[in-house]
Amino acid sequence: MNFKIGVIPGDGIGPEITAEAVKVLDAVAAGFGHTFEYEEILLGGASIDVHGVPLTDEAVETARGCDAVLMGSIGGDAATSPWYKLEPSKRPEAGLLKIRKELGLFANLRPAYLYNELKDACPIKESVIGPDGFDMIIVRELTGGLYFGDRITEEVNGVMTAVDTLSYNEKEIRRIAVRAFDIAMKRRKKVTSVDKANVLDSSRLWRKIVEEVAEDYPEVTLEHMLVDNCAMQLVHNPAQFDVVVTENMFGDILSDEASMVTGSIGMLSSASLNETKFGLYEPSHGSAPDIAGKGIANPIATILSAAMMLRYSLDLDREADAVEAAVERFLAEGNRTVDIAAGEKWLGTSAAGDMIAGMIS
Ligand code: IPM
Ligand code: MG
């Protein structure tokens, strides 16, 4: 089959890791008889350098015309990069928020699980985690809440005051809840909905709507958890979680925490989906400007994001399985990148990509 895939190399280590994921996709195309046509899209600092803005409308249209988009990572070091001297709406992150909003990518899936092979990298003792590790997916609402509410910075009675607005309507809550329950049906059938319903009206509405949605899924167990407790539970007993659904800002924070608990943030993929099959796929980690250009970044999170893309947007399940199996074999045979090496010999970005691509079958 023929597919058009948008590729956003982005900033920092982004170009290095996306190149490896494309290598793996090329191996999939050759092995399974597909044609992948790539369209490069500029987003973030890379776009600022060329166009002066982090995402042009043309770039949005190019992305819209693709079957799916694979992204590396965007942004630079806020302390030193000239991009951060620009006003907030012109900085790299604004491009990411724009593409999410313009393409309606409201459902952000962020899996976090403990790799058996990398158990020692987990910062929490096995006696706390339990023998079976953990395997959760955070379903983060991505186009509402504080990120997209009205903002005002003004002087009120001689005092500088800034306001950010957190708003959700029931439709926005319902569609993300439905996604979370659908995913739970294919997993261990448990949903933890995270909110701050002891304080926020938006959370009380969230809870009410999630409960309504739950009625359509009698097989799924629903529990509610306050966000502060959830932050604690993630390091206390991560194995209790299956699907965690939450609003934009809470999901941003909790997904970073969850990924760190795995000890292998360089391995975690993510997907941002809209109402159709279209999605934007990117590693859970950032652009790591400190190691950019050194050829040592771990490309696995991006390669696994490409696998998610094959599965969710292109309906190529066998091909997605093949990519995941190649990554598993790569690790099982003792291959490591520097972030997960623990003193062993390790491979650079490109050598790791070559090896994984060579294991596609
Ligand atoms: C993420 C990032 C973004 C977010 C930033 C770069 C705007 O932290 O994808 O989690 O907060 O959503
Ligand atoms: Mg984040």
mmCIF file with all atom_site columns, N, CA, C and O in Angstrom, residues 259-292:
data_model
loop_
_atom_site.group_PDB
_atom_site.id
_atom_site.type_symbol
_atom_site.label_atom_id
_atom_site.label_alt_id
_atom_site.label_comp_id
_atom_site.label_asym_id
_atom_site.label_entity_id
_atom_site.label_seq_id
_atom_site.pdbx_PDB_ins_code
_atom_site.Cartn_x
_atom_site.Cartn_y
_atom_site.Cartn_z
_atom_site.occupancy
_atom_site.B_iso_or_equiv
_atom_site.pdbx_formal_charge
_atom_site.auth_seq_id
_atom_site.auth_comp_id
_atom_site.auth_asym_id
_atom_site.auth_atom_id
_atom_site.pdbx_PDB_model_num
ATOM 1   N N  . SER A 1 259 ? 6.901   8.509  33.133 1.00 0.00 ? 259 SER A N  1
ATOM 2   C CA . SER A 1 259 ? 7.966   8.058  32.231 1.00 0.00 ? 259 SER A CA 1
ATOM 3   C C  . SER A 1 259 ? 9.287   7.937  32.988 1.00 0.00 ? 259 SER A C  1
ATOM 4   O O  . SER A 1 259 ? 10.076  7.036  32.740 1.00 0.00 ? 259 SER A O  1
ATOM 5   N N  . MET A 1 260 ? 9.491   8.811  33.928 1.00 0.00 ? 260 MET A N  1
ATOM 6   C CA . MET A 1 260 ? 10.736  8.761  34.698 1.00 0.00 ? 260 MET A CA 1
ATOM 7   C C  . MET A 1 260 ? 10.767  7.520  35.586 1.00 0.00 ? 260 MET A C  1
ATOM 8   O O  . MET A 1 260 ? 11.836  6.938  35.818 1.00 0.00 ? 260 MET A O  1
ATOM 9   N N  . VAL A 1 261 ? 9.611   7.119  36.075 1.00 0.00 ? 261 VAL A N  1
ATOM 10  C CA . VAL A 1 261 ? 9.554   5.935  36.931 1.00 0.00 ? 261 VAL A CA 1
ATOM 11  C C  . VAL A 1 261 ? 9.950   4.676  36.148 1.00 0.00 ? 261 VAL A C  1
ATOM 12  O O  . VAL A 1 261 ? 10.442  3.710  36.713 1.00 0.00 ? 261 VAL A O  1
ATOM 13  N N  . THR A 1 262 ? 9.775   4.699  34.846 1.00 0.00 ? 262 THR A N  1
ATOM 14  C CA . THR A 1 262 ? 10.194  3.534  34.058 1.00 0.00 ? 262 THR A CA 1
ATOM 15  C C  . THR A 1 262 ? 11.721  3.450  33.997 1.00 0.00 ? 262 THR A C  1
ATOM 16  O O  . THR A 1 262 ? 12.278  2.409  33.679 1.00 0.00 ? 262 THR A O  1
ATOM 17  N N  . GLY A 1 263 ? 12.383  4.579  34.241 1.00 0.00 ? 263 GLY A N  1
ATOM 18  C CA . GLY A 1 263 ? 13.851  4.586  34.182 1.00 0.00 ? 263 GLY A CA 1
ATOM 19  C C  . GLY A 1 263 ? 14.381  4.603  32.762 1.00 0.00 ? 263 GLY A C  1
ATOM 20  O O  . GLY A 1 263 ? 15.572  4.575  32.533 1.00 0.00 ? 263 GLY A O  1
ATOM 21  N N  . SER A 1 264 ? 13.497  4.634  31.796 1.00 0.00 ? 264 SER A N  1
ATOM 22  C CA . SER A 1 264 ? 13.973  4.549  30.412 1.00 0.00 ? 264 SER A CA 1
ATOM 23  C C  . SER A 1 264 ? 13.142  5.459  29.518 1.00 0.00 ? 264 SER A C  1
ATOM 24  O O  . SER A 1 264 ? 12.490  5.017  28.586 1.00 0.00 ? 264 SER A O  1
ATOM 25  N N  . ILE A 1 265 ? 13.222  6.740  29.803 1.00 0.00 ? 265 ILE A N  1
ATOM 26  C CA . ILE A 1 265 ? 12.415  7.702  29.047 1.00 0.00 ? 265 ILE A CA 1
ATOM 27  C C  . ILE A 1 265 ? 12.788  7.705  27.565 1.00 0.00 ? 265 ILE A C  1
ATOM 28  O O  . ILE A 1 265 ? 11.977  8.048  26.703 1.00 0.00 ? 265 ILE A O  1
ATOM 29  N N  . GLY A 1 266 ? 13.998  7.259  27.256 1.00 0.00 ? 266 GLY A N  1
ATOM 30  C CA . GLY A 1 266 ? 14.416  7.180  25.858 1.00 0.00 ? 266 GLY A CA 1
ATOM 31  C C  . GLY A 1 266 ? 13.722  6.074  25.080 1.00 0.00 ? 266 GLY A C  1
ATOM 32  O O  . GLY A 1 266 ? 13.983  5.876  23.892 1.00 0.00 ? 266 GLY A O  1
ATOM 33  N N  . MET A 1 267 ? 12.831  5.350  25.760 1.00 0.00 ? 267 MET A N  1
ATOM 34  C CA . MET A 1 267 ? 12.183  4.194  25.134 1.00 0.00 ? 267 MET A CA 1
ATOM 35  C C  . MET A 1 267 ? 10.680  4.390  24.934 1.00 0.00 ? 267 MET A C  1
ATOM 36  O O  . MET A 1 267 ? 10.016  3.506  24.430 1.00 0.00 ? 267 MET A O  1
ATOM 37  N N  . LEU A 1 268 ? 10.146  5.523  25.406 1.00 0.00 ? 268 LEU A N  1
ATOM 38  C CA . LEU A 1 268 ? 8.678   5.618  25.455 1.00 0.00 ? 268 LEU A CA 1
ATOM 39  C C  . LEU A 1 268 ? 8.118   6.449  24.313 1.00 0.00 ? 268 LEU A C  1
ATOM 40  O O  . LEU A 1 268 ? 8.551   7.567  24.055 1.00 0.00 ? 268 LEU A O  1
ATOM 41  N N  . SER A 1 269 ? 7.103   5.888  23.667 1.00 0.00 ? 269 SER A N  1
ATOM 42  C CA . SER A 1 269 ? 6.497   6.521  22.500 1.00 0.00 ? 269 SER A CA 1
ATOM 43  C C  . SER A 1 269 ? 5.240   7.273  22.914 1.00 0.00 ? 269 SER A C  1
ATOM 44  O O  . SER A 1 269 ? 4.786   7.166  24.052 1.00 0.00 ? 269 SER A O  1
ATOM 45  N N  . SER A 1 270 ? 4.656   8.003  21.968 1.00 0.00 ? 270 SER A N  1
ATOM 46  C CA . SER A 1 270 ? 3.357   8.606  22.242 1.00 0.00 ? 270 SER A CA 1
ATOM 47  C C  . SER A 1 270 ? 2.628   8.875  20.935 1.00 0.00 ? 270 SER A C  1
ATOM 48  O O  . SER A 1 270 ? 3.238   8.920  19.864 1.00 0.00 ? 270 SER A O  1
ATOM 49  N N  . ALA A 1 271 ? 1.313   9.020  21.080 1.00 0.00 ? 271 ALA A N  1
ATOM 50  C CA . ALA A 1 271 ? 0.475   9.303  19.916 1.00 0.00 ? 271 ALA A CA 1
ATOM 51  C C  . ALA A 1 271 ? -0.495  10.404 20.284 1.00 0.00 ? 271 ALA A C  1
ATOM 52  O O  . ALA A 1 271 ? -1.003  10.435 21.404 1.00 0.00 ? 271 ALA A O  1
ATOM 53  N N  . SER A 1 272 ? -0.743  11.315 19.341 1.00 0.00 ? 272 SER A N  1
ATOM 54  C CA . SER A 1 272 ? -1.769  12.342 19.536 1.00 0.00 ? 272 SER A CA 1
ATOM 55  C C  . SER A 1 272 ? -2.765  12.189 18.396 1.00 0.00 ? 272 SER A C  1
ATOM 56  O O  . SER A 1 272 ? -2.407  12.378 17.230 1.00 0.00 ? 272 SER A O  1
ATOM 57  N N  . LEU A 1 273 ? -3.997  11.840 18.756 1.00 0.00 ? 273 LEU A N  1
ATOM 58  C CA . LEU A 1 273 ? -4.966  11.427 17.736 1.00 0.00 ? 273 LEU A CA 1
ATOM 59  C C  . LEU A 1 273 ? -6.150  12.386 17.665 1.00 0.00 ? 273 LEU A C  1
ATOM 60  O O  . LEU A 1 273 ? -6.525  13.001 18.661 1.00 0.00 ? 273 LEU A O  1
ATOM 61  N N  . ASN A 1 274 ? -6.754  12.471 16.478 1.00 0.00 ? 274 ASN A N  1
ATOM 62  C CA . ASN A 1 274 ? -7.993  13.240 16.377 1.00 0.00 ? 274 ASN A CA 1
ATOM 63  C C  . ASN A 1 274 ? -9.168  12.285 16.194 1.00 0.00 ? 274 ASN A C  1
ATOM 64  O O  . ASN A 1 274 ? -9.055  11.095 16.500 1.00 0.00 ? 274 ASN A O  1
ATOM 65  N N  . GLU A 1 275 ? -10.288 12.788 15.725 1.00 0.00 ? 275 GLU A N  1
ATOM 66  C CA . GLU A 1 275 ? -11.489 11.936 15.611 1.00 0.00 ? 275 GLU A CA 1
ATOM 67  C C  . GLU A 1 275 ? -11.359 10.912 14.484 1.00 0.00 ? 275 GLU A C  1
ATOM 68  O O  . GLU A 1 275 ? -12.083 9.929  14.448 1.00 0.00 ? 275 GLU A O  1
ATOM 69  N N  . THR A 1 276 ? -10.448 11.170 13.541 1.00 0.00 ? 276 THR A N  1
ATOM 70  C CA . THR A 1 276 ? -10.276 10.241 12.425 1.00 0.00 ? 276 THR A CA 1
ATOM 71  C C  . THR A 1 276 ? -9.090  9.319  12.725 1.00 0.00 ? 276 THR A C  1
ATOM 72  O O  . THR A 1 276 ? -8.648  9.224  13.851 1.00 0.00 ? 276 THR A O  1
ATOM 73  N N  . LYS A 1 277 ? -8.559  8.695  11.706 1.00 0.00 ? 277 LYS A N  1
ATOM 74  C CA . LYS A 1 277 ? -7.404  7.804  11.906 1.00 0.00 ? 277 LYS A CA 1
ATOM 75  C C  . LYS A 1 277 ? -6.098  8.583  12.028 1.00 0.00 ? 277 LYS A C  1
ATOM 76  O O  . LYS A 1 277 ? -5.064  8.033  12.385 1.00 0.00 ? 277 LYS A O  1
ATOM 77  N N  . PHE A 1 278 ? -6.166  9.853  11.690 1.00 0.00 ? 278 PHE A N  1
ATOM 78  C CA . PHE A 1 278 ? -4.941  10.656 11.639 1.00 0.00 ? 278 PHE A CA 1
ATOM 79  C C  . PHE A 1 278 ? -4.310  10.818 13.026 1.00 0.00 ? 278 PHE A C  1
ATOM 80  O O  . PHE A 1 278 ? -5.003  10.964 14.022 1.00 0.00 ? 278 PHE A O  1
ATOM 81  N N  . GLY A 1 279 ? -3.003  10.817 13.066 1.00 0.00 ? 279 GLY A N  1
ATOM 82  C CA . GLY A 1 279 ? -2.321  11.078 14.328 1.00 0.00 ? 279 GLY A CA 1
ATOM 83  C C  . GLY A 1 279 ? -0.940  11.638 14.130 1.00 0.00 ? 279 GLY A C  1
ATOM 84  O O  . GLY A 1 279 ? -0.356  11.551 13.039 1.00 0.00 ? 279 GLY A O  1
ATOM 85  N N  . LEU A 1 280 ? -0.440  12.246 15.192 1.00 0.00 ? 280 LEU A N  1
ATOM 86  C CA . LEU A 1 280 ? 0.935   12.730 15.224 1.00 0.00 ? 280 LEU A CA 1
ATOM 87  C C  . LEU A 1 280 ? 1.653   11.896 16.271 1.00 0.00 ? 280 LEU A C  1
ATOM 88  O O  . LEU A 1 280 ? 1.164   11.750 17.395 1.00 0.00 ? 280 LEU A O  1
ATOM 89  N N  . TYR A 1 281 ? 2.788   11.352 15.880 1.00 0.00 ? 281 TYR A N  1
ATOM 90  C CA . TYR A 1 281 ? 3.486   10.384 16.739 1.00 0.00 ? 281 TYR A CA 1
ATOM 91  C C  . TYR A 1 281 ? 4.855   10.926 17.099 1.00 0.00 ? 281 TYR A C  1
ATOM 92  O O  . TYR A 1 281 ? 5.598   11.360 16.215 1.00 0.00 ? 281 TYR A O  1
ATOM 93  N N  . GLU A 1 282 ? 5.170   10.878 18.369 1.00 0.00 ? 282 GLU A N  1
ATOM 94  C CA . GLU A 1 282 ? 6.447   11.451 18.796 1.00 0.00 ? 282 GLU A CA 1
ATOM 95  C C  . GLU A 1 282 ? 6.939   10.750 20.055 1.00 0.00 ? 282 GLU A C  1
ATOM 96  O O  . GLU A 1 282 ? 6.142   10.201 20.816 1.00 0.00 ? 282 GLU A O  1
ATOM 97  N N  . PRO A 1 283 ? 8.243   10.775 20.272 1.00 0.00 ? 283 PRO A N  1
ATOM 98  C CA . PRO A 1 283 ? 8.744   10.201 21.523 1.00 0.00 ? 283 PRO A CA 1
ATOM 99  C C  . PRO A 1 283 ? 8.225   11.004 22.715 1.00 0.00 ? 283 PRO A C  1
ATOM 100 O O  . PRO A 1 283 ? 7.901   12.182 22.567 1.00 0.00 ? 283 PRO A O  1
ATOM 101 N N  . SER A 1 284 ? 8.180   10.370 23.870 1.00 0.00 ? 284 SER A N  1
ATOM 102 C CA . SER A 1 284 ? 7.716   11.083 25.068 1.00 0.00 ? 284 SER A CA 1
ATOM 103 C C  . SER A 1 284 ? 8.766   12.052 25.593 1.00 0.00 ? 284 SER A C  1
ATOM 104 O O  . SER A 1 284 ? 8.451   12.951 26.352 1.00 0.00 ? 284 SER A O  1
ATOM 105 N N  . HIS A 1 285 ? 10.003  11.845 25.193 1.00 0.00 ? 285 HIS A N  1
ATOM 106 C CA . HIS A 1 285 ? 11.051  12.713 25.729 1.00 0.00 ? 285 HIS A CA 1
ATOM 107 C C  . HIS A 1 285 ? 11.190  13.987 24.904 1.00 0.00 ? 285 HIS A C  1
ATOM 108 O O  . HIS A 1 285 ? 10.594  14.131 23.836 1.00 0.00 ? 285 HIS A O  1
ATOM 109 N N  . GLY A 1 286 ? 12.003  14.897 25.387 1.00 0.00 ? 286 GLY A N  1
ATOM 110 C CA . GLY A 1 286 ? 12.179  16.184 24.731 1.00 0.00 ? 286 GLY A CA 1
ATOM 111 C C  . GLY A 1 286 ? 13.354  16.207 23.769 1.00 0.00 ? 286 GLY A C  1
ATOM 112 O O  . GLY A 1 286 ? 13.859  15.155 23.349 1.00 0.00 ? 286 GLY A O  1
ATOM 113 N N  . SER A 1 287 ? 13.808  17.428 23.437 1.00 0.00 ? 287 SER A N  1
ATOM 114 C CA . SER A 1 287 ? 14.790  17.595 22.362 1.00 0.00 ? 287 SER A CA 1
ATOM 115 C C  . SER A 1 287 ? 16.237  17.495 22.850 1.00 0.00 ? 287 SER A C  1
ATOM 116 O O  . SER A 1 287 ? 17.160  17.564 22.041 1.00 0.00 ? 287 SER A O  1
ATOM 117 N N  . ALA A 1 288 ? 16.436  17.359 24.140 1.00 0.00 ? 288 ALA A N  1
ATOM 118 C CA . ALA A 1 288 ? 17.768  17.134 24.736 1.00 0.00 ? 288 ALA A CA 1
ATOM 119 C C  . ALA A 1 288 ? 18.874  17.940 24.063 1.00 0.00 ? 288 ALA A C  1
ATOM 120 O O  . ALA A 1 288 ? 19.835  17.365 23.541 1.00 0.00 ? 288 ALA A O  1
ATOM 121 N N  . PRO A 1 289 ? 18.771  19.280 24.088 1.00 0.00 ? 289 PRO A N  1
ATOM 122 C CA . PRO A 1 289 ? 19.785  20.088 23.389 1.00 0.00 ? 289 PRO A CA 1
ATOM 123 C C  . PRO A 1 289 ? 21.215  19.810 23.865 1.00 0.00 ? 289 PRO A C  1
ATOM 124 O O  . PRO A 1 289 ? 22.171  19.975 23.090 1.00 0.00 ? 289 PRO A O  1
ATOM 125 N N  . ASP A 1 290 ? 21.355  19.343 25.101 1.00 0.00 ? 290 ASP A N  1
ATOM 126 C CA . ASP A 1 290 ? 22.709  19.084 25.637 1.00 0.00 ? 290 ASP A CA 1
ATOM 127 C C  . ASP A 1 290 ? 23.444  17.984 24.888 1.00 0.00 ? 290 ASP A C  1
ATOM 128 O O  . ASP A 1 290 ? 24.674  17.964 24.853 1.00 0.00 ? 290 ASP A O  1
ATOM 129 N N  . ILE A 1 291 ? 22.718  17.054 24.284 1.00 0.00 ? 291 ILE A N  1
ATOM 130 C CA . ILE A 1 291 ? 23.413  15.978 23.559 1.00 0.00 ? 291 ILE A CA 1
ATOM 131 C C  . ILE A 1 291 ? 23.152  16.035 22.048 1.00 0.00 ? 291 ILE A C  1
ATOM 132 O O  . ILE A 1 291 ? 23.518  15.121 21.318 1.00 0.00 ? 291 ILE A O  1
ATOM 133 N N  . ALA A 1 292 ? 22.513  17.127 21.601 1.00 0.00 ? 292 ALA A N  1
ATOM 134 C CA . ALA A 1 292 ? 22.186  17.228 20.164 1.00 0.00 ? 292 ALA A CA 1
ATOM 135 C C  . ALA A 1 292 ? 23.456  17.208 19.320 1.00 0.00 ? 292 ALA A C  1
ATOM 136 O O  . ALA A 1 292 ? 24.466  17.800 19.693 1.00 0.00 ? 292 ALA A O  1
#
